[in-house]
Each structure stands twice: as structure tokens, then as C-alpha cells.
mmCIF file of C-alpha atoms in Angstrom:
data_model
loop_
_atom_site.group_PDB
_atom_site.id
_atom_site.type_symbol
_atom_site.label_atom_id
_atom_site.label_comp_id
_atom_site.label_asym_id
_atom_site.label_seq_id
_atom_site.Cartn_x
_atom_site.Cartn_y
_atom_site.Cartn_z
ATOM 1 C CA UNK A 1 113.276 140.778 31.048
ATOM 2 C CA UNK A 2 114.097 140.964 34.953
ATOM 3 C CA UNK A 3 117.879 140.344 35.378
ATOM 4 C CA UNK A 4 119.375 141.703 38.477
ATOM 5 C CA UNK A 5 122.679 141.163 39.835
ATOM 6 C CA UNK A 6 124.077 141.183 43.936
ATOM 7 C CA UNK A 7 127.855 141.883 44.382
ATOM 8 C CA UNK A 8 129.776 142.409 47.711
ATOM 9 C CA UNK A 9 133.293 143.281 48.688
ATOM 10 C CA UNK A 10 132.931 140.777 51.592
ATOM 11 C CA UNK A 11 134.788 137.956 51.019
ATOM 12 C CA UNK A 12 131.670 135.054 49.997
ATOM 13 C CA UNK A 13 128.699 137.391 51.305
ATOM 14 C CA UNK A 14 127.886 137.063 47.552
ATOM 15 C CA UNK A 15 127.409 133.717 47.744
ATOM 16 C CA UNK A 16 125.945 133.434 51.150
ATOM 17 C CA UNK A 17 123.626 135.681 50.062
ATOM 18 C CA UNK A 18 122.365 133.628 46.617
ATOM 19 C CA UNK A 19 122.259 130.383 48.741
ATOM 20 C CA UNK A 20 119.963 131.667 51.640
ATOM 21 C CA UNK A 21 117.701 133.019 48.874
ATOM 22 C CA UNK A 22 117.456 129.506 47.203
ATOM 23 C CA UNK A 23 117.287 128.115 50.326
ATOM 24 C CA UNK A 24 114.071 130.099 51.380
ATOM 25 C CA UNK A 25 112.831 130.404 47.786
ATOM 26 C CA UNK A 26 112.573 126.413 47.896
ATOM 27 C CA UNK A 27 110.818 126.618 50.984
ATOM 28 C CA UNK A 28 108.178 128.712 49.457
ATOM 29 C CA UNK A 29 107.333 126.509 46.415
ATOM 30 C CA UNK A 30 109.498 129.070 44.013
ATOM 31 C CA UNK A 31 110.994 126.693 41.612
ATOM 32 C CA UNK A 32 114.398 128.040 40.518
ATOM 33 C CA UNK A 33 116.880 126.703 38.276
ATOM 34 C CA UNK A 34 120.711 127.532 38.324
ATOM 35 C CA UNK A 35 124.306 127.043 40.372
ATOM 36 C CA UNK A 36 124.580 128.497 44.181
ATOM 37 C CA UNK A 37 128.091 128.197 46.270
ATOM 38 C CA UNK A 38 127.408 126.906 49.075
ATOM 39 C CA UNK A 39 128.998 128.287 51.916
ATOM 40 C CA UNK A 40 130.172 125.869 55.025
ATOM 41 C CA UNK A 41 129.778 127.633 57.674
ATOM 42 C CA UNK A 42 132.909 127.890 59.760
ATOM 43 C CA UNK A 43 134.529 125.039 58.593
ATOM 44 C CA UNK A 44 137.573 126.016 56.195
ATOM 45 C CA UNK A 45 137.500 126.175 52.515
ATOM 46 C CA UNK A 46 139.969 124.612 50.586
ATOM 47 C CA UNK A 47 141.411 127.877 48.438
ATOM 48 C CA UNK A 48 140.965 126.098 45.226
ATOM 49 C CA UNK A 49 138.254 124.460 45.547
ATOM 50 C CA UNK A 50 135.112 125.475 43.711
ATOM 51 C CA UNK A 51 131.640 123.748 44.658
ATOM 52 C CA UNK A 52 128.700 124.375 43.056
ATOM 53 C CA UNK A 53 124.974 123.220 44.016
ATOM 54 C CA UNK A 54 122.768 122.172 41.413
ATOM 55 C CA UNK A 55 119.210 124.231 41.564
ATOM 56 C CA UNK A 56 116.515 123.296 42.707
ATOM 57 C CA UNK A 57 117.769 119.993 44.593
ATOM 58 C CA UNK A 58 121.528 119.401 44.212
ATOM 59 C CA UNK A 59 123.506 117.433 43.458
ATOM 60 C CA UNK A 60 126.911 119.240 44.480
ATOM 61 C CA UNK A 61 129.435 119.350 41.624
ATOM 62 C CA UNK A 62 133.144 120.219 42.288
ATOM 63 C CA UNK A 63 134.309 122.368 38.754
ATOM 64 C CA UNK A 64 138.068 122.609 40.592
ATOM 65 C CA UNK A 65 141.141 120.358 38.937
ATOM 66 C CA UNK A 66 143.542 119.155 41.584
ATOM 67 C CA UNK A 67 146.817 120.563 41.392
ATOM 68 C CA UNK A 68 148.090 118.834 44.145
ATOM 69 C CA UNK A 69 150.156 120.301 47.350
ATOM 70 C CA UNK A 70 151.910 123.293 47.427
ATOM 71 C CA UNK A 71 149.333 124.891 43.966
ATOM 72 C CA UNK A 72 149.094 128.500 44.577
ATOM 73 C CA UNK A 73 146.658 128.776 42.247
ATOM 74 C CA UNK A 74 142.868 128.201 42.092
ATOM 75 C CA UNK A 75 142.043 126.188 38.141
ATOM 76 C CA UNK A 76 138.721 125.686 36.971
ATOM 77 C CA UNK A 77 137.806 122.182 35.507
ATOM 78 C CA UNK A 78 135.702 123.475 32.208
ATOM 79 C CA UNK A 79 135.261 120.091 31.175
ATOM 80 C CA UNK A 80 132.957 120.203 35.054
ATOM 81 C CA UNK A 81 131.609 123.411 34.750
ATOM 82 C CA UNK A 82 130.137 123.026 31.151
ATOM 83 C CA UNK A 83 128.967 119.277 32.912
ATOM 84 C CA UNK A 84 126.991 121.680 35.634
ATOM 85 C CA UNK A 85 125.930 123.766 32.572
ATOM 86 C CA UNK A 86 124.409 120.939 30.921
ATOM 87 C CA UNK A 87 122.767 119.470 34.079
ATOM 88 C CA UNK A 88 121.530 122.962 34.639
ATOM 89 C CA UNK A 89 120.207 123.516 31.254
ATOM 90 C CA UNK A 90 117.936 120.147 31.612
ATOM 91 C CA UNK A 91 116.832 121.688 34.685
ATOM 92 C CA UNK A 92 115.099 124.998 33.334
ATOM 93 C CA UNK A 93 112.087 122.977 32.350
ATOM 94 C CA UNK A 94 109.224 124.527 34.444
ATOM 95 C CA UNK A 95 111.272 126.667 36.456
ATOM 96 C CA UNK A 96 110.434 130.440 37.160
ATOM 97 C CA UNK A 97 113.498 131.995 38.252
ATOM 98 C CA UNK A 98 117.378 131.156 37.275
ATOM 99 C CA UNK A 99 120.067 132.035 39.848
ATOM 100 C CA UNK A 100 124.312 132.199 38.911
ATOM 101 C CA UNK A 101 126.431 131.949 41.879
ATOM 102 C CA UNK A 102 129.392 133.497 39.804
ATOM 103 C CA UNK A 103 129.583 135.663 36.402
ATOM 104 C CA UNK A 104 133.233 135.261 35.825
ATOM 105 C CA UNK A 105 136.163 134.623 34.061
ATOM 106 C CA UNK A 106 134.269 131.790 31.748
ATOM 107 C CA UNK A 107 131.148 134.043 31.356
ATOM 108 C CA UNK A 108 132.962 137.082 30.552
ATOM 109 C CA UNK A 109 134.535 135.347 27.494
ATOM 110 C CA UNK A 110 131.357 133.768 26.424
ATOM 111 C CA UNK A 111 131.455 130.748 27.869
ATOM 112 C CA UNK A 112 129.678 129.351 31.094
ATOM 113 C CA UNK A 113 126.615 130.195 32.095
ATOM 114 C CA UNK A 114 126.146 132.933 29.692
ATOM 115 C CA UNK A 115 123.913 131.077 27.375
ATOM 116 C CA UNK A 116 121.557 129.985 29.966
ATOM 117 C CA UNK A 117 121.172 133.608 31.498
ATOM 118 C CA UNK A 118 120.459 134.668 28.070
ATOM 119 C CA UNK A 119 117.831 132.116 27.519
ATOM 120 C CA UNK A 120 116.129 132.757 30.964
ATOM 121 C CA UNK A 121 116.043 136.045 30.178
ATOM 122 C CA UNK A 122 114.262 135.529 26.412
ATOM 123 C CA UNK A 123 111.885 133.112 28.600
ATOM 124 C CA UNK A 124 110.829 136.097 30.523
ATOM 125 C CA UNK A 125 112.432 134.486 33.813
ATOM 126 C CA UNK A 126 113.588 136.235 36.444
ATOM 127 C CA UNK A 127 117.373 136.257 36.842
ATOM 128 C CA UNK A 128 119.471 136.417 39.895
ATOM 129 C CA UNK A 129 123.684 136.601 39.131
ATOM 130 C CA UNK A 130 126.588 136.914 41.405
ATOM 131 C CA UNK A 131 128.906 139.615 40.263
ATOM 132 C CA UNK A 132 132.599 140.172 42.158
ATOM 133 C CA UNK A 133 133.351 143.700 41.510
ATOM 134 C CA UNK A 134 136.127 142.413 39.524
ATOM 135 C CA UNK A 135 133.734 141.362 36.969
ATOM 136 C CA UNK A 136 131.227 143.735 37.425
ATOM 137 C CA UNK A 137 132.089 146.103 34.525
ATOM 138 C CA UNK A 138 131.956 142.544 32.084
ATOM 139 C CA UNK A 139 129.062 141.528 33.343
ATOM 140 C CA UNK A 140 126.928 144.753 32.780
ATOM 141 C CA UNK A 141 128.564 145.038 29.349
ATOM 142 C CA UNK A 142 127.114 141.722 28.702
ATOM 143 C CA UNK A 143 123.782 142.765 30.095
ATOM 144 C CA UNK A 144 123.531 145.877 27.661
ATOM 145 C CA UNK A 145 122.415 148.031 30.838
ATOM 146 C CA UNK A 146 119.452 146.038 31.654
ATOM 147 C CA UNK A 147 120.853 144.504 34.750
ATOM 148 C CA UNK A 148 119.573 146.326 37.975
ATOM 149 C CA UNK A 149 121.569 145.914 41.274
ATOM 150 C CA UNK A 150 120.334 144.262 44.123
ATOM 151 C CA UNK A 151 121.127 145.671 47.938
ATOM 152 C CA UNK A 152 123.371 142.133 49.393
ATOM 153 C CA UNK A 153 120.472 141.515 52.157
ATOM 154 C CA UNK A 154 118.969 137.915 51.693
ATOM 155 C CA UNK A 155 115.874 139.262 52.690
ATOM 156 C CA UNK A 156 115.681 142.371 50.118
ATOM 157 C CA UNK A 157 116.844 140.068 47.403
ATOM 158 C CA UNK A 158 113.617 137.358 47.950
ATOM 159 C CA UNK A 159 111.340 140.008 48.374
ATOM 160 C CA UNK A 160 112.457 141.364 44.727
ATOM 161 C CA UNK A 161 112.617 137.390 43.951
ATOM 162 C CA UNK A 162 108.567 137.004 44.993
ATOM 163 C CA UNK A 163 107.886 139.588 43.384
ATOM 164 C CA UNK A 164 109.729 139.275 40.056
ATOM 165 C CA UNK A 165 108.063 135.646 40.006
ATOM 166 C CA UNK A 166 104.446 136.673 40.542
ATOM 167 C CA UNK A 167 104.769 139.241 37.717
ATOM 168 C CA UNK A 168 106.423 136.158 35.481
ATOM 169 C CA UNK A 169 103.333 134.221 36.582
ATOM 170 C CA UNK A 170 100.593 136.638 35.799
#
């Protein structure tokens, strides 16, 4: 089991980070399985709005509920998310590597992605998880100290990435 975990303080470097790697792992012929966030560029994100990409080839999903003006809160749609688990789940067929954007609130009680990561993991897949430091201490408890931090540099993480999948492969 290879699970491995990036987590900055910089506000979406995280995710930056995870989507450049699937980005350039696609480009390589690395079949991976999983959710990225993609990150627009300069154009302004809507604070509540939470868009996931569907690995290896899309579709975007948006797991956010609409709480109309003024909301100062951000709510998760878990009827979505599970949706993007499910989509994701029929997607680990023939893959070699899963990526998380987020292990969060949902994962940290169970729910989420948490199954999948587990099942990569029993596959012998590589795994690849986003972890705010908020979550960081919830997420390693749910790894049982086998999770291994990554440095947040795209081009560390797909050199562990190539790696980790060639040793899968052999």
C-alpha cells in the first residue's frame, strides 16, 4: 500500500497542485481514477461553490447546494458528492493510481471518498489525497500511520506518482 498525502497552507495550492499532476499524469498514459478541483486561473471563485473533475476525463460535477444571495456559508450537496463517488467508483476499472482533491469533513466521518481510498489501497494502487491542515490529524488517524507526506511541488509529487505506478505495474 502507497498512500501519500500533499497539504498546503496556501489558499488552493493543494488543489493546484493535484490538478497539474493529473493533468501531466494523463499526458503520460498514467491512467488515474479519482476527483481533482480544478482551479480557474484568475478568474474568481464563487466562495461556495465546490467543483470537482471527474478522473481520468471529466465530466465536472458541482457537489455545492445554492443558498442563494447574501449565504455566508459554503454547504455541500451529499446527495452530488456521493453521485461523484459513484461515477468515480465505476471509474477504478483499469486504473493505476487514485487521486482525492479533498479528505474532509464527509471523509473524516466515514463518508465520501473514504471507501474508495480504502479500496485503492487493498488494490495495491497508488494513492494521492489532499489534506487541509485542518483535517490533517483525521486523515492520518484514518490512514493508521501509513500515509507519507508529499513536498506541495507538482513536479516532486509525479515523480513519486511514476514511480509509485511502475512499482504497481511490476
Amino acid at each position: 500500500m502507497d498512500i501519500r498525502y500533499v497539504s498546503s497552507d496556501q489558499d488552493q495550492q493543494t488543489n493546484l497542485i493535484l490538478a497539474t499532476v493529473a493533468e501531466r499524469a494523463a499526458a503520460e498514459g498514467i491512467q488515474l481514477a479519482g476527483t481533482v478541483q480544478p482551479v480557474m486561473g484568475d478568474a474568481p471563485q464563487q466562495k461556495c461553490e465546490i467543483v470537482l473533475r471527474l478522473l481520468p476525463d471529466g465530466p465536472i460535477r458541482n457537489i455545492s447546494m445554492d443558498l442563494g444571495p447574501g449565504a455566508t456559508g459554503c454547504r455541500l450537496d451529499a446527495g452530488a458528492l456521493e453521485q461523484a463517488v459513484l461515477e468515480v467508483q465505476a471509474r477504478m476499472a483499469g486504473a493505476e493510481g487514485l487521486v482525492v482533491n479533498k479528505f474532509g469533513k464527509q471523509e473524516a466521518a466515514g463518508r465520501g471518498l473514504v471507501d474508495i481510498i480504502s479500496q485503492a489501497c487493498a488494490a495495491g494502487l497508488p494513492v494521492l489525497v489532499g489534506v487541509s491542515p485542518e483535517w490533517r490529524a483525521a486523515f492520518l488517524a484514518f490512514a493508521s500511520g501509513t500515509a507519507e507526506p508529499l513536498p506541495a511541488d507538482a513536479d516532486r509529487v509525479m515523480d513519486w506518482l511514476r514511480a509509485a505506478c511502475r512499482a504497481q505495474a511490476a
